PDB file of C-alpha atoms in Angstrom:
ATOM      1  CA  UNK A   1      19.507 -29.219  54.517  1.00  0.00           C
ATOM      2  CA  UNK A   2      17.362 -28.148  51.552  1.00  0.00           C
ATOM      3  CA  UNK A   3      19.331 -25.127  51.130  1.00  0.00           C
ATOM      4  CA  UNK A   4      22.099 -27.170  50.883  1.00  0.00           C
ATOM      5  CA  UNK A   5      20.237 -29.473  48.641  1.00  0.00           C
ATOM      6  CA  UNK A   6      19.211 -26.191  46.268  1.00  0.00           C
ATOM      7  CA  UNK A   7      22.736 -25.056  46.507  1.00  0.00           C
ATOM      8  CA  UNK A   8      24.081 -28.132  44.877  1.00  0.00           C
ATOM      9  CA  UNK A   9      21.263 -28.153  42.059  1.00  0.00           C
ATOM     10  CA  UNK A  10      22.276 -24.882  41.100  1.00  0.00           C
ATOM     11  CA  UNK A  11      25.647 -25.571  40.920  1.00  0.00           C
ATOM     12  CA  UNK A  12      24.926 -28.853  38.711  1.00  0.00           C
ATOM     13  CA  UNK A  13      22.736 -27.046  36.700  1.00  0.00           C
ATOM     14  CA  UNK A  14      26.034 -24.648  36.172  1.00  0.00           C
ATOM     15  CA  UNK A  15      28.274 -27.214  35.316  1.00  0.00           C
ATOM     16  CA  UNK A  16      25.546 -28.597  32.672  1.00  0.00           C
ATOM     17  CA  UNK A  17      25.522 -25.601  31.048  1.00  0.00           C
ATOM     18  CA  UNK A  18      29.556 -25.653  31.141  1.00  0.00           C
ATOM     19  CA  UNK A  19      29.687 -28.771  29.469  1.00  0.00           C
ATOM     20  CA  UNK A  20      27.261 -27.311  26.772  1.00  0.00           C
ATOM     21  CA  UNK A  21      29.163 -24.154  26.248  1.00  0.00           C
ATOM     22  CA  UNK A  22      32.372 -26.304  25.786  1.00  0.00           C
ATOM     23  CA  UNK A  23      31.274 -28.674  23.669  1.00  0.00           C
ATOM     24  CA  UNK A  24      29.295 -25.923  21.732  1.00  0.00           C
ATOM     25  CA  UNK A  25      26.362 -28.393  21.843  1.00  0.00           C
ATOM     26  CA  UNK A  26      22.271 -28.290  23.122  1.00  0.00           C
ATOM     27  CA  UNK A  27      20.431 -29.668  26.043  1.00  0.00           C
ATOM     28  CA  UNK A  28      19.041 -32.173  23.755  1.00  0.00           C
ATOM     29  CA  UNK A  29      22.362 -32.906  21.785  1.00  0.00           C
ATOM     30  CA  UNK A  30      24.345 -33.139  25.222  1.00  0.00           C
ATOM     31  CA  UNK A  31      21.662 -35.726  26.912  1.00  0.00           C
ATOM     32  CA  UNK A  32      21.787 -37.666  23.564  1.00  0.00           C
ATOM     33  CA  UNK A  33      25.601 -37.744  24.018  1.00  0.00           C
ATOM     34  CA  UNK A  34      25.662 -39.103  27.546  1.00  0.00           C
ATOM     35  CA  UNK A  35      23.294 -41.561  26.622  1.00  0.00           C
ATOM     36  CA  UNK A  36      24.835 -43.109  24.305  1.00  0.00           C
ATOM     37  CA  UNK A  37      28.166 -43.063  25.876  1.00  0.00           C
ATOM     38  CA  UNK A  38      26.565 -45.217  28.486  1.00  0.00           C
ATOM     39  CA  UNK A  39      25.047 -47.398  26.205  1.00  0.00           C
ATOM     40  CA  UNK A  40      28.053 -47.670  24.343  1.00  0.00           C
ATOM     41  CA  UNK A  41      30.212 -48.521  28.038  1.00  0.00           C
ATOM     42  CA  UNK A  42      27.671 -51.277  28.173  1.00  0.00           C
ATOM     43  CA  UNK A  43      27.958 -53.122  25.151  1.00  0.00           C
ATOM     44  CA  UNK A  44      24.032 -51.718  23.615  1.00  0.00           C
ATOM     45  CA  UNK A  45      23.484 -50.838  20.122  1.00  0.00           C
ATOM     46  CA  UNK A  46      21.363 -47.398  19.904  1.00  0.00           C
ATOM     47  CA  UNK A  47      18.920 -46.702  17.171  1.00  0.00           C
ATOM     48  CA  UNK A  48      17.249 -43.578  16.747  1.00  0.00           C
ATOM     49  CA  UNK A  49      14.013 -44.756  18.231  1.00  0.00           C
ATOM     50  CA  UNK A  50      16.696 -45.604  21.393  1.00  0.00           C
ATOM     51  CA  UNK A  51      17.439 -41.961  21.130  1.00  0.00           C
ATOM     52  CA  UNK A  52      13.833 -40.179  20.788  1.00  0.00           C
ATOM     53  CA  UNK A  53      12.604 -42.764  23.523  1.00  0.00           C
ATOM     54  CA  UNK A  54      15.281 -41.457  25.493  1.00  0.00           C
ATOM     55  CA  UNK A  55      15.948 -37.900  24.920  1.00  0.00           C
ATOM     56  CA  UNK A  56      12.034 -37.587  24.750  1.00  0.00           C
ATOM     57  CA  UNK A  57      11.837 -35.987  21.451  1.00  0.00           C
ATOM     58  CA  UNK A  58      10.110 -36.673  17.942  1.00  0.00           C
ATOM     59  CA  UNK A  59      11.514 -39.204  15.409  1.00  0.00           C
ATOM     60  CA  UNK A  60      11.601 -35.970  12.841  1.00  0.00           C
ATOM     61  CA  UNK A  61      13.404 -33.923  16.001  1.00  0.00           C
ATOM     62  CA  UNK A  62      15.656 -36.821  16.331  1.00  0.00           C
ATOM     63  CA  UNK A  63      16.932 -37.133  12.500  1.00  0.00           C
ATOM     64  CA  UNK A  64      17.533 -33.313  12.959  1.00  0.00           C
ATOM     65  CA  UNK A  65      20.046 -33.910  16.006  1.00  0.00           C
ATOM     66  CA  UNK A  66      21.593 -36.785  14.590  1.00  0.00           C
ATOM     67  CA  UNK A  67      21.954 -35.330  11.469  1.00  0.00           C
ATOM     68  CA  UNK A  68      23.532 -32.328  13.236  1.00  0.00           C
ATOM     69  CA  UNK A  69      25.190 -34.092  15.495  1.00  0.00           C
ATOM     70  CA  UNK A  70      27.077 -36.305  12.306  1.00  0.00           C
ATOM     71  CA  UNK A  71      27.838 -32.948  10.539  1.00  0.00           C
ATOM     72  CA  UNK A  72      29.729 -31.645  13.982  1.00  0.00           C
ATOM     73  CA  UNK A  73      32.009 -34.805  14.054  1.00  0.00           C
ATOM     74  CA  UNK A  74      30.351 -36.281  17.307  1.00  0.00           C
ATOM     75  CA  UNK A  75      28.562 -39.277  15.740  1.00  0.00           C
ATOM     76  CA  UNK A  76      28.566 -41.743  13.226  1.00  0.00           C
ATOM     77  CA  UNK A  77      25.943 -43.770  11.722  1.00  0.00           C
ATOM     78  CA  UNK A  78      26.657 -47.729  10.665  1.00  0.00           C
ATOM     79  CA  UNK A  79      24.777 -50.080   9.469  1.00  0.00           C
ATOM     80  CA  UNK A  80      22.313 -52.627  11.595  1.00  0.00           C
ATOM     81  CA  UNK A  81      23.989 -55.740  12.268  1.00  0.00           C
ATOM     82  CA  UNK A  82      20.549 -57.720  12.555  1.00  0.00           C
ATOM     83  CA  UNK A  83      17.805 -54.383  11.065  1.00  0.00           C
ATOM     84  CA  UNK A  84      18.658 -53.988   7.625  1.00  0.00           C
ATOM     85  CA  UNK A  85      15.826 -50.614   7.940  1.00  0.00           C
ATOM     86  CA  UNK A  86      17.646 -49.397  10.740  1.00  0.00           C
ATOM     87  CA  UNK A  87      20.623 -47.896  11.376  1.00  0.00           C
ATOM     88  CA  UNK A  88      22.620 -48.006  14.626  1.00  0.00           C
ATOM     89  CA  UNK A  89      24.392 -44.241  16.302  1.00  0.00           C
ATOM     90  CA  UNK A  90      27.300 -44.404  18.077  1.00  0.00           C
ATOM     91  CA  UNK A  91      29.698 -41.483  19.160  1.00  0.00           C
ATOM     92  CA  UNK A  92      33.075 -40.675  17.810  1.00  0.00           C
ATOM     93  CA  UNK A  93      35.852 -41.514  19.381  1.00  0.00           C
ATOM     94  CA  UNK A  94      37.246 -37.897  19.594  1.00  0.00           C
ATOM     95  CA  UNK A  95      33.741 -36.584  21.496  1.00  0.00           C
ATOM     96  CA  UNK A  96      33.910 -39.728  23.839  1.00  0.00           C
ATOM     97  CA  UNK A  97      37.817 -38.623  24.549  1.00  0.00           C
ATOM     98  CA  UNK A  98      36.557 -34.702  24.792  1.00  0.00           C
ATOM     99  CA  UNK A  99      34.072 -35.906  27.493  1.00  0.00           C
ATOM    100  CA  UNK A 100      35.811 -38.105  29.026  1.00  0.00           C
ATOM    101  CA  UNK A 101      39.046 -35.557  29.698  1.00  0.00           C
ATOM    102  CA  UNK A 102      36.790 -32.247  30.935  1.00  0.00           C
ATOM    103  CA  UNK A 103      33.469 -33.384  31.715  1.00  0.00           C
ATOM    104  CA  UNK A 104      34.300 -36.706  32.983  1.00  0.00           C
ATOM    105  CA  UNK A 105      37.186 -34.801  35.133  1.00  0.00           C
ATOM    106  CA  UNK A 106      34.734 -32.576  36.932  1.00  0.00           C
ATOM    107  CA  UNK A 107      31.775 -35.247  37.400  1.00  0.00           C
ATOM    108  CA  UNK A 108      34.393 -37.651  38.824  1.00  0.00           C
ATOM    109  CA  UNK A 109      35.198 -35.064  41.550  1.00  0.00           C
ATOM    110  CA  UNK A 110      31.296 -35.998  43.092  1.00  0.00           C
ATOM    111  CA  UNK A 111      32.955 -39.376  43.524  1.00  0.00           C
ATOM    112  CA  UNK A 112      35.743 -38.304  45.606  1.00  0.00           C
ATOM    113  CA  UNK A 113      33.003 -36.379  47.812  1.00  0.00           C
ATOM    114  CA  UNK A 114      30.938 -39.439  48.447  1.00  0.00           C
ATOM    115  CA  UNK A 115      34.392 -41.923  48.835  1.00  0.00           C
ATOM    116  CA  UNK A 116      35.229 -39.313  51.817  1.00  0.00           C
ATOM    117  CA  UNK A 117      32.197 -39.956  53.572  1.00  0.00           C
ATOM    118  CA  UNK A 118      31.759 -43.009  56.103  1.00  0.00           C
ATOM    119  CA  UNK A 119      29.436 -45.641  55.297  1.00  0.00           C
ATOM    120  CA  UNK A 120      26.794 -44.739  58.024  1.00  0.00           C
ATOM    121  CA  UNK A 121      26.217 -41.091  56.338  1.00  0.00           C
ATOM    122  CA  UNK A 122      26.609 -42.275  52.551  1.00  0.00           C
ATOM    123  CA  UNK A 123      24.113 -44.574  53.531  1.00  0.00           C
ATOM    124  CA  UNK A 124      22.065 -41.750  54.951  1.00  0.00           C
ATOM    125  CA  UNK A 125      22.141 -39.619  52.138  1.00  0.00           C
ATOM    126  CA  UNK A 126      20.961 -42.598  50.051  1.00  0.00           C
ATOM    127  CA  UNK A 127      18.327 -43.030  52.482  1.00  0.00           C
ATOM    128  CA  UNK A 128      17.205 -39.275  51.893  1.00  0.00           C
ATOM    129  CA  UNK A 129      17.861 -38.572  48.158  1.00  0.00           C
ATOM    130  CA  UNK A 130      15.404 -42.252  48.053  1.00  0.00           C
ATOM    131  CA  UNK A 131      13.155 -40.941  50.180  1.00  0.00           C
ATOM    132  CA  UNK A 132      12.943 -37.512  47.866  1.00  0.00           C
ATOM    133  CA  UNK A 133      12.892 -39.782  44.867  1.00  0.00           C
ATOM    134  CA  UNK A 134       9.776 -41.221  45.984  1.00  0.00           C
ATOM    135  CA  UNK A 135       8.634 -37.923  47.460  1.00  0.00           C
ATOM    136  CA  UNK A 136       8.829 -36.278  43.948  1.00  0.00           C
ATOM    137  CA  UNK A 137       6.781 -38.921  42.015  1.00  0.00           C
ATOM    138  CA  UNK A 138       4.111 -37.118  40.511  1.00  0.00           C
ATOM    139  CA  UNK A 139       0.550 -37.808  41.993  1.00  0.00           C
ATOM    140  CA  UNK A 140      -3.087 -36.581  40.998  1.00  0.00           C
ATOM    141  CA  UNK A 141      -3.396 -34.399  38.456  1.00  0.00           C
ATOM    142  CA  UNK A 142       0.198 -34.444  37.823  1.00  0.00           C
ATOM    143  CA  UNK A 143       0.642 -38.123  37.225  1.00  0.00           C
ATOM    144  CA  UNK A 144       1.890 -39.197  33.637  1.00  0.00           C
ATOM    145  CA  UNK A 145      -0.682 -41.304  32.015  1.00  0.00           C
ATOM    146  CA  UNK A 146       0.716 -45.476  32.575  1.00  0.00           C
ATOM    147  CA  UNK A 147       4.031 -44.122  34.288  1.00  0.00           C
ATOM    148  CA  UNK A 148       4.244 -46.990  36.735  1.00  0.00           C
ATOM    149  CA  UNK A 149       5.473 -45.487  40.293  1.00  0.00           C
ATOM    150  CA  UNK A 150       8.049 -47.042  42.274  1.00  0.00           C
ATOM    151  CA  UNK A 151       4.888 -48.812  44.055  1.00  0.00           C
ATOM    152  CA  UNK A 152       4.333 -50.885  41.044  1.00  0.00           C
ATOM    153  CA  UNK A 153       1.029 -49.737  39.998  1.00  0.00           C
ATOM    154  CA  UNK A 154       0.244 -47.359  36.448  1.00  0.00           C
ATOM    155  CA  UNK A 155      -1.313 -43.946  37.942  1.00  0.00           C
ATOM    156  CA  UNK A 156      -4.328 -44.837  36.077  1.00  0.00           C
ATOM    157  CA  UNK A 157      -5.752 -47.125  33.981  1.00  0.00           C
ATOM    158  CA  UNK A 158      -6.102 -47.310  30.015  1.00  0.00           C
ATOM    159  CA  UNK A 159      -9.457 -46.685  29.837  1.00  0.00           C
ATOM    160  CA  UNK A 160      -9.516 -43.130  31.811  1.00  0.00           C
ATOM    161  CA  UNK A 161     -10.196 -40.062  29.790  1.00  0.00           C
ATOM    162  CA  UNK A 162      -6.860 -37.582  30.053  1.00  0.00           C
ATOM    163  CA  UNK A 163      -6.937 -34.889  31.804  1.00  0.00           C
ATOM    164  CA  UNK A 164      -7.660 -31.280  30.178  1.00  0.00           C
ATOM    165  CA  UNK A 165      -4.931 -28.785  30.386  1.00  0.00           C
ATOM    166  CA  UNK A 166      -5.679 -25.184  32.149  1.00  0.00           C
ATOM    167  CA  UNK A 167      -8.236 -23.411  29.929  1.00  0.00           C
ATOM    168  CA  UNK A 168      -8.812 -26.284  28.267  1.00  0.00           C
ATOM    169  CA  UNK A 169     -12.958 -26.968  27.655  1.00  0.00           C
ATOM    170  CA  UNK A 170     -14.707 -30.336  27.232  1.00  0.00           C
ATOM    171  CA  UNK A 171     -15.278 -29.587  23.729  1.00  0.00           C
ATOM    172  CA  UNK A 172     -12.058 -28.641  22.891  1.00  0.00           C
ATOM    173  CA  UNK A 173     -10.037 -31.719  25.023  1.00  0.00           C
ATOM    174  CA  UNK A 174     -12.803 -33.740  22.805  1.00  0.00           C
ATOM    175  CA  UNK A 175     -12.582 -32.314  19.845  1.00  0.00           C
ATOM    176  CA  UNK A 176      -8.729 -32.766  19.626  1.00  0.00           C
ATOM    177  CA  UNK A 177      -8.623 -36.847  19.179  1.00  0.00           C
TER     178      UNK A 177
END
């Protein structure tokens, strides 16, 4: 089962870098992209900050990809309807169409895997990839600072020191902030 599990990682990871390749785009520009496409399917207006929060990149990093991103004919920037110092992203309706028509295509085939299964195993499957969800939440050491768990509680509180990287000193960690 995990083998199987690895298998189809690898071959997602594959397909990622596909899409990429074809759209002649980053990792960063690419999640940027899908993000706001959902937003966008939803009815949300994205702002940078959306896109830095999400992406998980700097607001300078961010005004590079959009800026990029503009320049390749994938976005456009408009005004804020209600933030006159903001401005709100959306994508273009070609890129939408591109991903949509090749992307979209070849995701939409994992749909047509999970409609031939019976409702007993799909709700298996949910049952496992939940239970490795849960399984991969970072604990210890590796928990992120405030990250609140699917348990409901922040892996530690506010007034903890963080946690000193390998190599890192007391003097150095202190020194820092």
């Amino acid at each position: 089962m995990m083998e199987a599990l690895r298998r189809w990682r690898e071959a997602d990871r594959a397909l990622s870098e596909a899409s990429r390749r074809y759209m002649h785009l980053n990792d960063s520009d690419m999640r940027a992209i899908r993000m706001l496409i959902h937003a966008q399917k939803q009815g949300r207006v994205v702002t940078p900050k959306d896109i830095a929060r999400d992406v998980g990149i700097s607001s300078a990093s961010t005004t590079k990809l959009i800026d990029r991103l503009v320049a390749g004919g994938h976005l456009s920037r408009s005004p804020h309807a209600k933030d006159r110092r903001t401005i709100c992203i959306e994508v273009t309706p070609e890129t939408a169409r591109a991903a949509r028509e090749t992307i979209g295509r070849q995701r939409a085939r994992r749909f047509d895997a999970a409609a031939a299964m019976s409702s007993e195993e799909r709700e298996v499957v949910v049952r496992f990839l939940s239970a490795l969800v849960e399984a991969d939440q970072p604990q210890g050491d590796l928990a992120v600072p405030g990250q609140v768990s699917n348990g409901g509680s922040a892996s530690r509180t506010e007034d903890q020191q963080p946690r000193r990287g390998f190599g890192e000193s007391e003097t150095s960690a202190d020194s820092e902030g």
